[in-house]
Tab-separated table of C-alpha atoms and ligand atoms in Angstrom:
chain	number	residue	atom	x	y	z
A	1	MET	CA	0.000	0.000	0.000
A	2	THR	CA	1.552	3.266	-1.073
A	3	ARG	CA	1.133	6.314	1.063
A	4	PRO	CA	-0.787	9.142	-0.643
A	5	PRO	CA	1.621	11.805	-1.883
A	6	PRO	CA	1.799	14.819	0.468
A	7	THR	CA	-0.226	17.437	-1.333
A	8	ALA	CA	-1.163	20.861	-0.011
A	9	ALA	CA	-4.874	19.979	-0.144
A	10	LEU	CA	-4.402	16.775	1.940
A	11	ALA	CA	-2.297	18.683	4.462
A	12	GLY	CA	-4.973	21.387	4.735
A	13	PHE	CA	-2.964	24.086	2.986
A	14	VAL	CA	-3.837	26.066	-0.111
A	15	SER	CA	-1.346	27.704	-2.457
A	16	CYS	CA	-2.315	31.086	-3.858
A	17	GLY	CA	-3.093	30.844	-7.572
A	18	THR	CA	-1.780	34.355	-8.168
A	19	CYS	CA	1.451	34.687	-6.188
A	20	GLY	CA	2.163	31.070	-5.184
A	21	LEU	CA	2.298	31.712	-1.423
A	22	LEU	CA	1.471	28.622	0.636
A	23	CYS	CA	-1.360	29.683	2.930
A	24	ARG	CA	-3.276	28.241	5.842
A	25	PRO	CA	-6.965	28.646	4.893
A	26	ALA	CA	-9.281	30.576	7.214
A	27	GLU	CA	-11.856	27.745	7.156
A	28	ALA	CA	-12.012	24.550	5.087
A	29	GLY	CA	-15.112	25.678	3.186
A	30	LYS	CA	-14.120	29.343	2.909
A	31	PRO	CA	-10.344	29.680	2.479
A	32	GLY	CA	-10.464	33.491	2.482
A	33	GLU	CA	-7.859	35.704	0.830
A	34	CYS	CA	-4.123	35.466	0.286
A	35	PRO	CA	-2.341	37.529	2.963
A	36	ARG	CA	0.348	38.598	0.485
A	37	CYS	CA	-1.513	39.537	-2.715
A	38	GLY	CA	-5.120	39.740	-1.467
A	39	GLU	CA	-6.594	37.451	-4.159
A	40	PRO	CA	-9.310	34.960	-3.095
A	41	LEU	CA	-7.839	31.556	-2.236
A	42	ALA	CA	-9.230	28.283	-3.603
A	43	PHE	CA	-8.076	24.671	-3.180
A	44	ARG	CA	-8.912	24.114	-6.877
A	45	LEU	CA	-10.026	26.559	-9.579
A	46	PRO	CA	-13.762	27.065	-8.951
A	47	GLU	CA	-16.031	25.113	-11.356
A	48	SER	CA	-12.953	24.224	-13.407
A	49	ILE	CA	-14.526	21.230	-15.207
A	50	GLU	CA	-17.808	22.998	-16.009
A	51	ARG	CA	-16.100	26.157	-17.283
A	52	THR	CA	-13.559	24.228	-19.365
A	53	TRP	CA	-16.352	22.155	-20.953
A	54	ALA	CA	-18.287	25.340	-21.755
A	55	TYR	CA	-15.294	26.863	-23.581
A	56	VAL	CA	-14.499	23.588	-25.387
A	57	VAL	CA	-18.093	23.202	-26.627
A	58	ALA	CA	-18.265	26.855	-27.715
A	59	ALA	CA	-14.944	26.492	-29.581
A	60	ALA	CA	-16.112	23.274	-31.260
A	61	VAL	CA	-19.292	25.069	-32.436
A	62	CYS	CA	-17.183	27.871	-33.997
A	63	TYR	CA	-14.710	25.412	-35.566
A	64	LEU	CA	-17.008	24.373	-38.435
A	65	PRO	CA	-17.901	27.882	-39.750
A	66	ALA	CA	-14.263	28.893	-39.236
A	67	ASN	CA	-13.150	26.196	-41.662
A	68	LEU	CA	-16.109	26.164	-44.064
A	69	LEU	CA	-16.746	29.897	-44.528
A	70	PRO	CA	-14.391	31.895	-46.748
A	71	VAL	CA	-11.627	33.839	-44.988
A	72	MET	CA	-10.668	35.851	-48.067
A	73	THR	CA	-12.480	37.062	-51.163
A	74	THR	CA	-10.236	38.061	-54.056
A	75	THR	CA	-11.729	40.253	-56.762
A	76	THR	CA	-9.965	40.773	-60.086
A	77	ILE	CA	-11.292	42.149	-63.336
A	78	LYS	CA	-11.873	38.600	-64.524
A	79	ALA	CA	-13.406	36.902	-61.511
A	80	THR	CA	-14.202	36.817	-57.825
A	81	THR	CA	-12.778	33.880	-55.865
A	82	GLU	CA	-13.536	32.971	-52.298
A	83	SER	CA	-10.971	30.975	-50.384
A	84	THR	CA	-11.312	29.024	-47.180
A	85	ILE	CA	-8.460	27.959	-44.913
A	86	LEU	CA	-8.250	24.573	-46.645
A	87	SER	CA	-8.336	25.990	-50.164
A	88	GLY	CA	-5.475	28.275	-49.096
A	89	VAL	CA	-3.518	25.218	-47.983
A	90	ILE	CA	-4.243	23.470	-51.288
A	91	HIS	CA	-3.187	26.600	-53.207
A	92	PHE	CA	0.178	26.664	-51.411
A	93	TYR	CA	0.630	22.955	-52.080
A	94	THR	CA	-0.174	23.104	-55.787
A	95	THR	CA	2.070	26.135	-56.331
A	96	GLY	CA	5.015	24.269	-54.854
A	97	SER	CA	5.144	25.825	-51.370
A	98	TRP	CA	4.466	22.503	-49.647
A	99	PHE	CA	6.319	23.685	-46.533
A	100	LEU	CA	4.000	26.701	-46.091
A	101	ALA	CA	1.024	24.463	-46.865
A	102	LEU	CA	2.133	22.230	-44.007
A	103	ILE	CA	2.633	25.174	-41.594
A	104	VAL	CA	-0.827	26.599	-42.300
A	105	LEU	CA	-2.455	23.157	-42.170
A	106	VAL	CA	-0.867	22.396	-38.791
A	107	ALA	CA	-1.523	25.835	-37.280
A	108	SER	CA	-5.060	26.348	-38.549
A	109	VAL	CA	-6.612	22.890	-38.800
A	110	ILE	CA	-4.665	20.315	-36.809
A	111	ILE	CA	-3.708	22.318	-33.686
A	112	PRO	CA	-7.230	23.615	-32.870
A	113	LEU	CA	-8.806	20.216	-33.566
A	114	GLY	CA	-6.120	18.408	-31.567
A	115	LYS	CA	-6.473	20.909	-28.748
A	116	LEU	CA	-10.235	20.363	-28.524
A	117	GLY	CA	-9.836	16.573	-28.599
A	118	ALA	CA	-7.055	16.611	-26.002
A	119	LEU	CA	-8.989	18.909	-23.646
A	120	ALA	CA	-12.071	16.669	-23.939
A	121	TYR	CA	-9.863	13.633	-23.164
A	122	LEU	CA	-8.371	15.378	-20.087
A	123	LEU	CA	-11.843	16.420	-18.898
A	124	VAL	CA	-13.272	12.898	-19.304
A	125	THR	CA	-10.362	11.211	-17.487
A	126	VAL	CA	-10.560	13.785	-14.671
A	127	MET	CA	-14.328	13.281	-14.319
A	128	ARG	CA	-13.866	9.494	-14.196
A	129	ARG	CA	-11.179	10.086	-11.531
A	130	SER	CA	-8.769	8.045	-13.599
A	131	THR	CA	-5.340	7.369	-12.060
A	132	GLY	CA	-3.695	6.164	-15.273
A	133	ARG	CA	-0.788	7.960	-16.960
A	134	PRO	CA	-0.948	11.201	-14.943
A	135	LEU	CA	2.535	12.297	-16.058
A	136	GLU	CA	1.651	11.920	-19.744
A	137	ARG	CA	-1.593	13.829	-19.215
A	138	ALA	CA	0.231	16.606	-17.328
A	139	ARG	CA	2.734	16.916	-20.202
A	140	LEU	CA	-0.078	16.918	-22.755
A	141	PHE	CA	-1.731	19.782	-20.896
A	142	ARG	CA	1.477	21.841	-20.732
A	143	MET	CA	1.948	21.320	-24.465
A	144	LEU	CA	-1.624	22.470	-25.187
A	145	LYS	CA	-1.030	25.693	-23.294
A	146	ALA	CA	2.159	26.385	-25.227
A	147	ILE	CA	0.990	25.773	-28.811
A	148	GLY	CA	-2.605	27.110	-28.819
A	149	ARG	CA	-1.696	30.660	-29.853
A	150	TRP	CA	-0.143	29.524	-33.161
A	151	SER	CA	-3.631	28.910	-34.555
A	152	MET	CA	-4.012	32.677	-34.903
A	153	LEU	CA	-1.610	32.490	-37.865
A	154	ASP	CA	-4.201	32.687	-40.643
A	155	VAL	CA	-5.971	35.701	-39.127
A	156	PHE	CA	-2.680	37.609	-39.389
A	157	VAL	CA	-2.073	36.351	-42.932
A	158	VAL	CA	-5.521	37.584	-43.996
A	159	MET	CA	-4.896	40.952	-42.372
A	160	PHE	CA	-1.608	41.604	-44.165
A	161	VAL	CA	-2.841	40.359	-47.529
A	162	VAL	CA	-5.983	42.512	-47.243
A	163	ALA	CA	-3.955	45.568	-46.220
A	164	LEU	CA	-1.400	45.228	-49.008
A	165	VAL	CA	-3.311	44.023	-52.023
A	166	ARG	CA	-5.222	47.198	-52.868
A	167	PHE	CA	-5.035	47.755	-56.577
A	168	GLU	CA	-8.585	48.817	-57.370
A	169	PRO	CA	-9.991	48.312	-59.900
A	170	PHE	CA	-7.520	45.616	-60.983
A	171	MET	CA	-7.503	43.602	-57.844
A	172	SER	CA	-8.634	43.776	-54.234
A	173	VAL	CA	-8.875	41.355	-51.347
A	174	VAL	CA	-11.605	41.477	-48.717
A	175	PRO	CA	-11.675	39.494	-45.445
A	176	GLY	CA	-14.393	36.839	-45.288
A	177	PRO	CA	-16.933	35.844	-42.618
A	178	GLY	CA	-14.755	32.916	-41.496
A	179	VAL	CA	-12.197	35.243	-39.891
A	180	PRO	CA	-14.107	36.207	-36.693
A	181	PHE	CA	-15.127	32.553	-36.188
A	182	PHE	CA	-11.513	31.577	-36.550
A	183	ALA	CA	-10.349	34.144	-33.998
A	184	ALA	CA	-13.148	32.933	-31.695
A	185	VAL	CA	-11.891	29.325	-31.875
A	186	VAL	CA	-8.376	30.375	-30.864
A	187	ILE	CA	-9.520	32.653	-28.021
A	188	LEU	CA	-11.983	30.082	-26.681
A	189	THR	CA	-9.383	27.292	-26.673
A	190	ILE	CA	-6.890	29.556	-24.858
A	191	LEU	CA	-9.588	30.388	-22.276
A	192	ALA	CA	-10.441	26.666	-21.987
A	193	ALA	CA	-6.834	25.749	-21.198
A	194	ASP	CA	-6.731	28.628	-18.707
A	195	ALA	CA	-9.888	27.411	-16.934
A	196	PHE	CA	-8.629	23.822	-16.570
A	197	ASP	CA	-6.937	23.037	-13.256
A	198	PRO	CA	-4.090	20.541	-13.890
A	199	ARG	CA	-4.107	19.534	-10.209
A	200	LEU	CA	-7.342	17.639	-10.923
A	201	ILE	CA	-5.240	15.155	-12.945
A	202	TRP	CA	-3.301	14.218	-9.799
A	203	ASP	CA	-6.066	14.382	-7.194
A	204	PRO	CA	-7.385	10.790	-7.600
A	205	ALA	CA	-3.913	9.413	-6.741
A	206	GLY	CA	-4.107	11.090	-3.342
A	207	LYS	CA	-7.577	9.795	-2.513
A	208	THR	CA	-7.026	6.148	-3.472
A	209	GLY	CA	-3.469	5.800	-2.244
A	210	GLY	CA	-2.183	5.491	-5.799
A	211	THR	CA	-1.947	2.518	-8.123
A	212	GLY	CA	1.817	2.487	-8.294
A	213	GLY	CA	1.775	3.773	-11.896
B	1	MET	CA	21.308	37.140	-3.409
B	2	ALA	CA	18.813	36.062	-0.785
B	3	THR	CA	16.037	34.201	-2.543
B	4	GLY	CA	14.111	32.543	0.280
B	5	SER	CA	15.029	29.416	-1.608
B	6	THR	CA	14.295	26.877	1.107
B	7	ASP	CA	10.598	27.822	1.152
B	8	ILE	CA	8.047	25.034	1.187
B	9	VAL	CA	5.723	25.371	-1.791
B	10	ALA	CA	2.919	23.421	-3.396
B	11	CYS	CA	3.534	22.595	-7.049
B	12	PRO	CA	1.111	24.778	-9.058
B	13	ASP	CA	0.477	21.889	-11.480
B	14	CYS	CA	0.056	18.906	-9.117
B	15	ASP	CA	-0.195	20.388	-5.577
B	16	LEU	CA	2.709	18.291	-4.220
B	17	LEU	CA	4.188	19.869	-1.084
B	18	GLN	CA	7.934	20.184	-1.332
B	19	ARG	CA	10.956	22.184	-0.346
B	20	VAL	CA	12.399	24.086	-3.282
B	21	PRO	CA	16.178	23.645	-3.235
B	22	SER	CA	18.401	26.643	-3.814
B	23	VAL	CA	19.387	26.802	-7.463
B	24	ARG	CA	22.448	28.327	-9.051
B	25	ALA	CA	22.288	30.394	-12.224
B	26	GLY	CA	21.202	28.241	-15.140
B	27	GLU	CA	19.911	25.404	-12.950
B	28	THR	CA	16.222	24.522	-12.749
B	29	ALA	CA	14.424	22.850	-9.840
B	30	ARG	CA	11.572	20.677	-11.063
B	31	CYS	CA	8.677	19.038	-9.287
B	32	PRO	CA	9.657	15.356	-8.775
B	33	ARG	CA	6.094	14.222	-9.465
B	34	CYS	CA	5.006	16.162	-12.573
B	35	GLY	CA	8.205	17.783	-13.853
B	36	ARG	CA	6.928	21.363	-13.667
B	37	ALA	CA	9.748	23.923	-13.320
B	38	LEU	CA	9.461	25.438	-9.835
B	39	ALA	CA	12.514	27.685	-9.733
B	40	THR	CA	15.189	28.595	-12.244
B	41	GLY	CA	18.439	30.170	-11.154
B	42	LYS	CA	18.871	33.582	-12.760
B	43	THR	CA	21.812	35.888	-12.943
B	44	ASP	CA	20.655	39.355	-12.083
B	45	PRO	CA	16.928	38.781	-12.848
B	46	PHE	CA	15.820	42.387	-12.425
B	47	ASP	CA	18.507	44.582	-14.011
B	48	ARG	CA	18.948	42.267	-16.983
B	49	THR	CA	15.183	41.998	-17.538
B	50	LEU	CA	14.875	45.787	-17.273
B	51	ALA	CA	17.512	46.280	-19.974
B	52	LEU	CA	15.722	43.759	-22.214
B	53	ALA	CA	12.365	45.460	-21.548
B	54	LEU	CA	13.695	48.893	-22.523
B	55	ALA	CA	15.135	47.443	-25.740
B	56	ALA	CA	11.812	45.669	-26.407
B	57	LEU	CA	9.989	48.985	-25.993
B	58	VAL	CA	12.101	50.539	-28.760
B	59	ALA	CA	11.531	47.510	-31.022
B	60	LEU	CA	7.774	47.617	-30.345
B	61	VAL	CA	7.541	51.309	-31.265
B	62	LEU	CA	9.525	50.743	-34.486
B	63	ALA	CA	7.504	47.647	-35.423
B	64	ASN	CA	4.264	49.571	-34.960
B	65	THR	CA	5.109	52.888	-36.541
B	66	GLU	CA	7.420	51.945	-39.421
B	67	ILE	CA	6.377	50.344	-42.690
B	68	LEU	CA	6.335	46.524	-42.601
B	69	MET	CA	6.050	45.817	-46.303
B	70	GLU	CA	5.830	47.736	-49.550
B	71	LEU	CA	4.227	46.305	-52.614
B	72	SER	CA	4.342	47.427	-56.199
B	73	ALA	CA	2.421	46.051	-59.144
B	74	ARG	CA	1.169	47.488	-62.427
B	75	GLY	CA	2.758	50.834	-61.606
B	76	ARG	CA	0.905	51.151	-58.310
B	77	GLU	CA	2.329	51.205	-54.837
B	78	SER	CA	0.889	50.036	-51.561
B	79	SER	CA	2.411	49.713	-48.112
B	80	THR	CA	1.283	48.825	-44.646
B	81	THR	CA	2.156	48.955	-40.962
B	82	ILE	CA	0.761	46.636	-38.271
B	83	LEU	CA	-1.881	49.166	-37.300
B	84	GLY	CA	-2.490	49.966	-40.979
B	85	GLY	CA	-3.363	46.305	-41.527
B	86	ALA	CA	-5.847	46.406	-38.668
B	87	ARG	CA	-7.303	49.688	-39.955
B	88	GLU	CA	-7.856	48.154	-43.414
B	89	MET	CA	-9.615	45.161	-41.828
B	90	TRP	CA	-11.828	47.580	-39.873
B	91	ARG	CA	-12.635	49.498	-43.085
B	92	GLN	CA	-13.658	46.228	-44.774
B	93	GLY	CA	-16.205	45.529	-42.039
B	94	GLU	CA	-14.212	42.986	-39.999
B	95	ARG	CA	-14.365	45.220	-36.926
B	96	VAL	CA	-14.149	42.498	-34.272
B	97	SER	CA	-11.122	40.911	-35.932
B	98	ALA	CA	-9.474	44.326	-36.395
B	99	VAL	CA	-9.801	45.132	-32.689
B	100	LEU	CA	-8.549	41.663	-31.714
B	101	VAL	CA	-5.533	41.915	-33.997
B	102	CYS	CA	-4.625	45.304	-32.462
B	103	PHE	CA	-4.991	43.746	-29.049
B	104	PHE	CA	-2.749	40.717	-29.811
B	105	THR	CA	-0.008	42.581	-31.671
B	106	THR	CA	0.104	46.027	-30.061
B	107	ALA	CA	-1.920	46.429	-26.842
B	108	ALA	CA	-0.980	43.113	-25.167
B	109	PRO	CA	2.788	43.306	-25.813
B	110	ALA	CA	2.743	47.020	-24.875
B	111	ALA	CA	0.968	46.176	-21.597
B	112	TYR	CA	3.477	43.384	-20.928
B	113	ILE	CA	6.511	45.587	-21.575
B	114	GLY	CA	5.102	48.670	-19.817
B	115	CYS	CA	3.973	46.790	-16.709
B	116	MET	CA	7.278	44.921	-16.522
B	117	ILE	CA	9.260	48.188	-16.625
B	118	ALA	CA	7.118	49.631	-13.809
B	119	LEU	CA	7.397	46.423	-11.775
B	120	LEU	CA	11.147	46.042	-12.256
B	121	LEU	CA	11.748	49.623	-11.126
B	122	ALA	CA	9.495	49.054	-8.092
B	123	VAL	CA	11.212	45.851	-6.863
B	124	ARG	CA	14.756	47.191	-7.109
B	125	ARG	CA	14.608	48.413	-3.517
B	126	PRO	CA	12.440	46.059	-1.468
B	127	PRO	CA	9.897	46.166	-0.001
B	128	ALA	CA	8.000	47.042	-3.165
B	129	PRO	CA	4.681	48.869	-2.775
B	130	ARG	CA	1.399	46.922	-3.039
B	131	TRP	CA	0.722	48.122	-6.610
B	132	ALA	CA	3.752	46.139	-7.810
B	133	GLY	CA	1.767	42.905	-7.339
B	134	THR	CA	-1.146	44.294	-9.351
B	135	VAL	CA	1.177	45.394	-12.160
B	136	LEU	CA	2.810	41.951	-12.188
B	137	ARG	CA	-0.620	40.366	-12.721
B	138	TRP	CA	-1.327	42.756	-15.616
B	139	ALA	CA	2.066	41.908	-17.122
B	140	GLU	CA	1.227	38.185	-16.964
B	141	THR	CA	-2.125	38.781	-18.672
B	142	GLY	CA	-0.426	40.884	-21.351
B	143	ASN	CA	2.151	38.145	-21.923
B	144	LEU	CA	-0.598	35.482	-22.191
B	145	TRP	CA	-2.297	37.323	-25.057
B	146	SER	CA	0.734	38.810	-26.811
B	147	MET	CA	1.162	37.053	-30.161
B	148	VAL	CA	4.013	38.910	-31.844
B	149	GLU	CA	5.816	35.671	-32.748
B	150	VAL	CA	2.681	34.307	-34.428
B	151	MET	CA	2.294	37.586	-36.303
B	152	MET	CA	5.897	37.333	-37.519
B	153	LEU	CA	5.148	33.954	-39.088
B	154	GLY	CA	1.929	35.475	-40.493
B	155	ILE	CA	3.952	38.248	-42.169
B	156	LEU	CA	6.288	35.680	-43.741
B	157	VAL	CA	3.414	33.535	-45.018
B	158	SER	CA	1.623	36.563	-46.494
B	159	LEU	CA	4.888	37.689	-48.138
B	160	VAL	CA	5.066	34.367	-49.989
B	161	LYS	CA	1.357	34.544	-50.793
B	162	ILE	CA	1.661	38.005	-52.348
B	163	ALA	CA	5.053	37.446	-53.972
B	164	SER	CA	3.411	35.737	-56.943
B	165	LEU	CA	1.224	38.807	-57.616
B	166	ALA	CA	3.631	41.652	-57.142
B	167	ASP	CA	7.000	42.910	-55.973
B	168	VAL	CA	7.192	42.849	-52.180
B	169	ARG	CA	9.885	44.700	-50.254
B	170	PRO	CA	10.197	44.447	-46.474
B	171	GLY	CA	10.484	47.774	-44.610
B	172	ILE	CA	12.053	48.973	-41.342
B	173	GLY	CA	9.076	47.727	-39.316
B	174	PHE	CA	9.664	44.222	-40.678
B	175	PHE	CA	13.234	44.221	-39.418
B	176	ALA	CA	12.076	45.375	-35.976
B	177	VAL	CA	9.665	42.449	-35.527
B	178	GLY	CA	12.405	39.780	-35.311
B	179	PRO	CA	14.315	41.529	-32.486
B	180	LEU	CA	10.985	42.217	-30.760
B	181	VAL	CA	10.119	38.497	-30.743
B	182	PHE	CA	13.573	37.670	-29.418
B	183	LEU	CA	13.476	40.365	-26.705
B	184	LEU	CA	10.006	39.338	-25.477
B	185	ALA	CA	11.138	35.711	-25.153
B	186	ALA	CA	14.364	36.751	-23.402
B	187	MET	CA	12.371	38.912	-20.960
B	188	SER	CA	10.186	35.982	-19.850
B	189	THR	CA	13.260	33.771	-19.494
B	190	SER	CA	15.421	36.141	-17.472
B	191	PHE	CA	12.621	37.292	-15.113
B	192	ASP	CA	12.009	35.565	-11.747
B	193	PRO	CA	8.376	36.059	-10.611
B	194	ARG	CA	8.950	34.158	-7.342
B	195	GLU	CA	11.707	36.534	-6.311
B	196	ALA	CA	9.616	39.531	-7.422
B	197	TRP	CA	6.647	38.415	-5.289
B	198	SER	CA	8.938	37.892	-2.299
B	199	ARG	CA	9.839	41.589	-2.472
B	200	VAL	CA	6.255	42.887	-2.479
B	201	ARG	CA	4.828	44.233	0.779
B	202	TRP	CA	1.939	42.112	2.108
B	203	GLU	CA	-1.698	43.178	2.548
B	204	ASN	CA	-1.118	43.786	6.267
B	205	GLY	CA	2.108	45.713	5.684
B	206	TYR	CA	4.363	42.757	6.584
B	207	TRP	CA	7.476	42.159	4.549
B	208	PRO	CA	9.525	38.947	5.000
B	209	GLY	CA	12.795	40.787	4.434
B	210	SER	CA	12.177	42.809	7.579
B	211	ASP	CA	12.944	39.824	9.853
B	212	ARG	CA	15.923	38.453	7.924
C	1	LIG	ZN1	4.166	18.965	-9.632
């Protein structure tokens, strides 16, 4: 039988989420405020699972219009073409810039989708109080936090193309309705990762005495 | 430098109670359970970060006010700055995206750099006043939403995208973005938030340094 690891929560302490000071809570139910920075103390982020789910679902809802609606409309004398994120990737690929095609595909399609799937996986395992592979899940979470911002890439690309290509009446580029959805996906996934409390991954190990893995 | 390095802390990622060992410059103490970095030894965390922050301020101003790219095609010219790009998006009706882009590329990094300069000046002579803690929180929020490095990649991708249509020449602003990305990353690396917090006066006026 392994002893439960000595965590602050088991020892009756709470560490301040803002400044990191280890505090003795005023009462178990109402920890009060941090004596150093004055922020409210909490053993775990309040309603972490519910709030993270809400952001994940909202981001998933925005993901489809972000990828299906055009992000750019190019008007030349000959024709008007609308391009989505994926048609932009295909354009890069067919014109020989396979490396840029890969960068945009990873940043705009794979990272947000992977982030949503990984957050859902973390939420489900935490809700089932799973004790398996906590170290891998902790690493997965740290990676999600680090790479999420790169999905904003295409919004910046659209902005610079729109700002530069102004040759009316020969050619002009207008941003499409997919852009705000796309920005929403990135912001919502960043907020989701921010609302998730990684300590929930490790909590079941303390309650059950651990499974030795 | 006194760092209060034998403090007992709870790992922010897994809540494990542990004593943080004292670390020398370049060394990192990690949580034995989850591997989260708990303390990294810094040489001169405040003066060096302040120098980087002042340099970053100059790079940010140049990147925002100077021309990023110039384009010429069919005898016409067109050029843009970061804010000019956002303004054009606003003019085309993408108002939400325009405001967000300004926030990610200008407001957030400016808040990060500005708040860090104020904080670093305040903690030079401990105890730092209570507002230093507030400014540190703002700096962290600014750093969370600052996306200059993503924008830099966005500029490069759009350069390639446009290069087939016209002649694109990078401007002074373009050459300021690279150093800005580097300086922002170096600032986060050389700064020690634990040591900064230990220098801030508490709610009740207490300061740990007073009984050392
Ligand atoms: Zn840990």
